[in-house]
């Protein structure tokens, strides 16, 4: 049960006034809160695009969560209503999530979060997205059984807003088995499974490929690659977003040569990522610098060459 403190729910936004985003962090949550319950509590104040409880490596709840809304106004209203109120017997704090500093984030992400591209000839690598924060390799290994992976790498982004795993296998038949896990629930979350064919998707009428920057090790190499291609790969796009939403966001940096958001044939919804190509590479560089790590409709965007 939510209880207000005092007679007013007015919030002194203070220094957050210029840092308002559509994503909130809720601190000091009760230990027994669930993602579904938290979402239901906040859903009355807008369209919730994301709800993630955070756990440590041993699976213990860290008593905070991220909530994403479609608009900044919805997030602001929710913050004003819930900040310094009680959820059960816990006094919660609700704050805006701020954009990560791009230079610091990029240096870490280039080393930790940019997946190496597999070869087109032999695609035996899959990416599992939207995994639970506390996922362990052993648990994931049991989930994908009877497939026996060659290697599993779990990656967590700098803001702890997305957990992915790279699963490498030895047989093409294993790839087909794992592809069927796309859209299944694991640890209470609906996961996405992509093969290199998905990530290097082409349009029959206008072929294009996505570079995952196989050998990128520093920011200069990434920017050099963008300068050559004028192309960006945008991940973690909210499923409520449309092609026009993404187009409007990136057209602010310059005219687009191409924009693709692959659809899932079974759901008719996009897969949560887009390929954005600019007419001028310098506009792509600007978009990369400004959009990577920003909150977009409640989720933290991840932008790579």
Coordinates of C-alpha atoms in Angstrom, one line a residue:
X1 CA 0.0 0.0 0.0
X2 CA 1.2 3.5 -0.9
X3 CA 0.9 6.2 1.7
X4 CA 1.8 9.9 1.3
X5 CA 3.9 11.6 3.9
X6 CA 2.4 14.8 5.3
X7 CA -0.3 16.7 3.5
X8 CA 1.5 17.4 0.3
X9 CA 3.2 15.4 -2.4
X10 CA 5.0 18.4 -3.9
X11 CA 8.6 17.6 -4.9
X12 CA 11.5 19.9 -4.9
X13 CA 13.0 19.0 -8.3
X14 CA 16.0 21.2 -7.6
X15 CA 19.0 20.2 -9.6
X16 CA 17.1 17.6 -11.5
X17 CA 15.0 20.2 -13.3
X18 CA 17.4 20.3 -16.3
X19 CA 18.0 16.5 -16.1
X20 CA 14.4 15.2 -16.4
X21 CA 14.1 12.1 -18.4
X22 CA 11.4 9.5 -19.1
X23 CA 13.2 7.0 -16.9
X24 CA 13.1 6.8 -13.1
X25 CA 15.1 5.0 -10.4
X26 CA 13.1 3.9 -7.3
X27 CA 15.2 3.4 -4.2
X28 CA 14.6 1.7 -0.9
X29 CA 11.9 -0.7 -2.2
X30 CA 10.6 -3.4 0.1
X31 CA 12.4 -6.7 -0.2
X32 CA 9.4 -8.7 -1.3
X33 CA 8.3 -6.4 -4.2
X34 CA 7.9 -8.0 -7.6
X35 CA 8.3 -6.5 -11.0
X36 CA 4.6 -7.1 -11.9
X37 CA 3.4 -5.4 -8.7
X38 CA 5.7 -2.4 -9.1
X39 CA 4.6 -2.0 -12.7
X40 CA 0.9 -2.1 -11.7
X41 CA 1.5 0.6 -9.0
X42 CA 3.1 3.0 -11.5
X43 CA 1.0 2.2 -14.5
X44 CA -1.7 4.5 -13.4
X45 CA 0.5 7.5 -14.1
X46 CA 1.4 6.7 -17.7
X47 CA 2.5 4.0 -20.2
X48 CA 5.2 2.0 -18.6
X49 CA 7.8 0.9 -21.2
X50 CA 10.2 -0.8 -18.9
X51 CA 10.3 -2.1 -15.3
X52 CA 13.5 -3.8 -14.0
X53 CA 14.3 -4.8 -10.4
X54 CA 18.0 -5.0 -9.7
X55 CA 19.9 -7.9 -8.0
X56 CA 23.4 -8.6 -7.0
X57 CA 25.6 -11.5 -8.3
X58 CA 24.2 -13.9 -5.7
X59 CA 20.6 -13.1 -6.6
X60 CA 19.8 -10.9 -3.6
X61 CA 17.5 -7.9 -4.4
X62 CA 19.3 -4.6 -4.1
X63 CA 16.1 -2.8 -3.2
X64 CA 16.0 -0.5 -6.2
X65 CA 14.5 -0.6 -9.6
X66 CA 14.2 1.3 -12.9
X67 CA 10.8 2.4 -14.4
X68 CA 10.5 3.7 -17.9
X69 CA 7.7 5.8 -19.2
X70 CA 6.7 6.8 -22.8
X71 CA 7.1 10.6 -22.0
X72 CA 9.0 12.8 -19.7
X73 CA 5.7 14.3 -18.4
X74 CA 4.5 10.9 -17.4
X75 CA 7.7 10.2 -15.5
X76 CA 7.6 13.6 -13.8
X77 CA 4.0 13.1 -12.7
X78 CA 4.9 9.7 -11.3
X79 CA 7.9 11.1 -9.5
X80 CA 5.9 13.9 -8.0
X81 CA 3.2 11.5 -6.8
X82 CA 5.5 8.7 -5.4
X83 CA 8.7 10.4 -4.1
X84 CA 8.9 10.3 -0.3
X85 CA 5.8 8.1 0.0
X86 CA 5.5 4.7 1.7
X87 CA 5.3 1.4 -0.2
X88 CA 4.2 -1.1 2.4
X89 CA 6.5 0.0 5.3
X90 CA 9.4 1.3 3.2
X91 CA 9.8 5.0 2.4
X92 CA 10.8 5.1 -1.2
X93 CA 12.8 7.7 -3.1
X94 CA 12.0 8.4 -6.8
X95 CA 14.6 10.2 -8.9
X96 CA 15.2 10.9 -12.6
X97 CA 17.8 8.8 -14.4
X98 CA 20.4 10.9 -16.1
X99 CA 22.2 10.4 -19.3
X100 CA 25.5 8.7 -18.8
X101 CA 28.6 10.8 -19.7
X102 CA 29.3 9.7 -23.2
X103 CA 33.1 9.8 -23.1
X104 CA 33.3 7.8 -19.9
X105 CA 30.6 5.4 -21.0
X106 CA 32.1 4.8 -24.5
X107 CA 35.5 3.9 -23.1
X108 CA 34.0 1.2 -21.0
X109 CA 31.4 0.0 -23.5
X110 CA 33.9 -0.4 -26.3
X111 CA 35.8 -2.8 -24.2
X112 CA 32.9 -4.5 -22.4
X113 CA 29.6 -4.2 -24.3
X114 CA 30.4 -4.2 -28.1
X115 CA 29.8 -7.7 -29.3
X116 CA 32.4 -9.0 -31.8
X117 CA 30.9 -9.8 -35.2
X118 CA 30.9 -13.4 -36.3
X119 CA 31.9 -14.3 -39.8
X120 CA 29.1 -14.4 -42.4
X121 CA 30.3 -17.8 -43.6
X122 CA 29.9 -19.7 -40.3
X123 CA 27.3 -18.1 -37.9
X124 CA 27.6 -20.0 -34.7
X125 CA 27.0 -17.2 -32.2
X126 CA 23.7 -15.9 -30.7
X127 CA 22.9 -13.0 -28.5
X128 CA 20.4 -13.3 -25.7
X129 CA 18.9 -10.0 -24.7
X130 CA 16.7 -8.7 -21.8
X131 CA 18.0 -11.4 -19.4
X132 CA 17.4 -11.1 -15.6
X133 CA 20.0 -8.9 -13.9
X134 CA 21.1 -11.8 -11.6
X135 CA 21.4 -14.4 -14.4
X136 CA 24.2 -16.9 -13.9
X137 CA 26.0 -18.8 -16.6
X138 CA 25.0 -22.1 -15.1
X139 CA 21.4 -21.1 -15.0
X140 CA 21.5 -20.0 -18.6
X141 CA 23.3 -23.2 -19.5
X142 CA 20.5 -25.3 -17.9
X143 CA 17.9 -23.2 -19.7
X144 CA 19.3 -23.9 -23.2
X145 CA 19.8 -27.6 -22.6
X146 CA 20.2 -30.0 -24.3
X147 CA 22.3 -27.7 -26.4
X148 CA 25.9 -27.7 -25.0
X149 CA 27.4 -24.3 -25.6
X150 CA 31.1 -23.8 -26.4
X151 CA 31.1 -20.6 -24.4
X152 CA 28.8 -18.2 -22.6
X153 CA 29.6 -14.6 -21.9
X154 CA 27.3 -12.5 -19.8
X155 CA 27.5 -8.7 -20.2
X156 CA 25.9 -6.0 -18.0
X157 CA 25.8 -2.3 -19.2
X158 CA 27.2 0.6 -17.2
X159 CA 23.8 1.7 -16.0
X160 CA 22.6 -1.8 -15.2
X161 CA 19.6 -1.3 -17.5
X162 CA 20.2 -4.2 -19.8
X163 CA 21.8 -7.7 -19.4
X164 CA 22.9 -9.7 -22.5
X165 CA 24.7 -12.9 -23.1
X166 CA 26.7 -14.2 -26.0
X167 CA 26.3 -17.9 -26.6
X168 CA 28.7 -19.7 -28.9
X169 CA 27.9 -23.2 -30.2
X170 CA 29.6 -25.7 -32.4
X171 CA 26.8 -26.9 -34.6
X172 CA 24.4 -25.1 -36.9
X173 CA 21.6 -27.4 -35.6
X174 CA 22.2 -25.9 -32.2
X175 CA 21.6 -22.4 -33.6
X176 CA 18.2 -23.5 -34.9
X177 CA 17.3 -24.9 -31.5
X178 CA 18.3 -21.8 -29.7
X179 CA 16.5 -19.5 -32.2
X180 CA 13.2 -21.1 -31.0
X181 CA 13.8 -19.6 -27.5
X182 CA 13.2 -16.1 -28.9
X183 CA 10.2 -14.6 -27.1
X184 CA 10.2 -17.2 -24.4
X185 CA 10.2 -16.3 -20.7
X186 CA 13.3 -16.8 -18.6
X187 CA 13.5 -15.7 -15.0
X188 CA 10.3 -13.9 -15.3
X189 CA 11.4 -11.8 -18.3
X190 CA 10.6 -12.2 -22.0
X191 CA 14.0 -12.6 -23.7
X192 CA 15.1 -11.9 -27.3
X193 CA 17.4 -14.2 -29.1
X194 CA 19.3 -13.0 -32.2
X195 CA 21.6 -14.8 -34.6
X196 CA 24.2 -13.0 -36.7
X197 CA 21.8 -13.3 -39.6
X198 CA 19.3 -11.2 -37.5
X199 CA 22.0 -8.6 -36.6
X200 CA 23.2 -8.4 -40.2
X201 CA 19.7 -8.3 -41.6
X202 CA 19.3 -7.2 -45.2
X203 CA 16.5 -5.7 -47.2
X204 CA 15.9 -7.6 -50.5
X205 CA 15.4 -4.3 -52.3
X206 CA 18.2 -2.4 -50.6
X207 CA 20.9 -4.6 -49.1
X208 CA 22.8 -3.4 -46.2
X209 CA 24.9 -4.9 -43.4
X210 CA 25.6 -4.0 -39.8
X211 CA 29.1 -3.8 -38.5
X212 CA 29.5 -4.8 -34.9
X213 CA 33.0 -3.3 -34.8
X214 CA 34.9 -6.6 -34.4
X215 CA 38.3 -5.1 -33.6
X216 CA 37.3 -1.8 -32.1
X217 CA 39.3 -1.0 -28.9
X218 CA 39.1 2.7 -28.5
X219 CA 36.8 5.6 -29.2
X220 CA 38.9 6.9 -32.1
X221 CA 38.5 3.6 -34.0
X222 CA 34.7 3.7 -33.5
X223 CA 34.5 7.3 -34.7
X224 CA 36.7 6.4 -37.7
X225 CA 34.4 3.6 -38.6
X226 CA 31.3 5.8 -38.3
X227 CA 33.1 8.4 -40.5
X228 CA 33.5 5.8 -43.2
X229 CA 30.0 4.3 -43.1
X230 CA 27.7 7.0 -41.8
X231 CA 25.8 4.1 -40.2
X232 CA 24.6 3.3 -36.6
X233 CA 23.2 0.3 -34.9
X234 CA 20.6 1.3 -32.2
X235 CA 19.7 -1.2 -29.5
X236 CA 17.2 -1.4 -26.7
X237 CA 14.4 0.6 -28.4
X238 CA 11.1 0.4 -26.5
X239 CA 8.6 -1.9 -28.3
X240 CA 5.9 0.8 -28.1
X241 CA 8.0 3.0 -30.4
X242 CA 7.3 3.3 -34.1
X243 CA 9.5 3.8 -37.1
X244 CA 8.4 7.4 -37.2
X245 CA 9.5 7.9 -33.5
X246 CA 13.0 6.7 -34.3
X247 CA 13.1 8.7 -37.5
X248 CA 12.2 11.9 -35.8
X249 CA 14.7 11.4 -33.0
X250 CA 17.6 10.8 -35.4
X251 CA 16.6 13.3 -38.1
X252 CA 17.4 16.0 -35.6
X253 CA 21.1 15.4 -36.4
X254 CA 20.7 15.4 -40.2
X255 CA 19.0 13.8 -43.2
X256 CA 18.8 10.0 -43.2
X257 CA 19.7 7.8 -46.1
X258 CA 18.1 4.8 -44.7
X259 CA 16.3 3.5 -41.6
X260 CA 15.3 -0.1 -40.9
X261 CA 13.5 -1.6 -37.8
X262 CA 13.2 -5.4 -38.5
X263 CA 9.8 -6.9 -37.5
X264 CA 9.2 -10.2 -35.8
X265 CA 7.0 -12.2 -38.2
X266 CA 5.1 -13.8 -35.4
X267 CA 4.2 -10.7 -33.4
X268 CA 4.3 -8.1 -36.2
X269 CA 6.2 -5.9 -33.7
X270 CA 9.8 -4.6 -34.2
X271 CA 12.6 -6.5 -32.5
X272 CA 13.9 -3.7 -30.4
X273 CA 16.7 -2.4 -32.6
X274 CA 17.2 -0.3 -35.7
X275 CA 19.8 0.4 -38.4
X276 CA 20.2 4.1 -39.1
X277 CA 22.2 5.4 -42.0
X278 CA 22.9 9.1 -42.5
X279 CA 23.5 11.0 -45.8
X280 CA 26.5 12.8 -44.2
X281 CA 28.8 10.7 -41.9
X282 CA 29.5 13.8 -39.7
X283 CA 25.8 13.8 -38.8
X284 CA 26.1 10.1 -37.8
X285 CA 29.0 11.0 -35.5
X286 CA 27.0 13.7 -33.8
X287 CA 24.1 11.3 -33.3
X288 CA 26.4 8.7 -31.9
X289 CA 27.8 11.2 -29.4
X290 CA 24.4 12.6 -28.3
X291 CA 22.2 9.5 -28.4
X292 CA 24.3 6.7 -27.0
X293 CA 23.4 6.3 -23.3
X294 CA 20.4 8.6 -23.5
X295 CA 16.9 7.8 -22.2
X296 CA 14.4 7.3 -25.1
X297 CA 10.8 6.6 -24.2
X298 CA 11.8 5.2 -20.9
X299 CA 14.7 3.0 -22.0
X300 CA 18.5 3.6 -22.2
X301 CA 19.6 3.5 -25.8
X302 CA 22.8 1.7 -26.9
X303 CA 24.3 3.0 -30.1
X304 CA 27.3 1.3 -31.8
X305 CA 28.8 1.5 -35.4

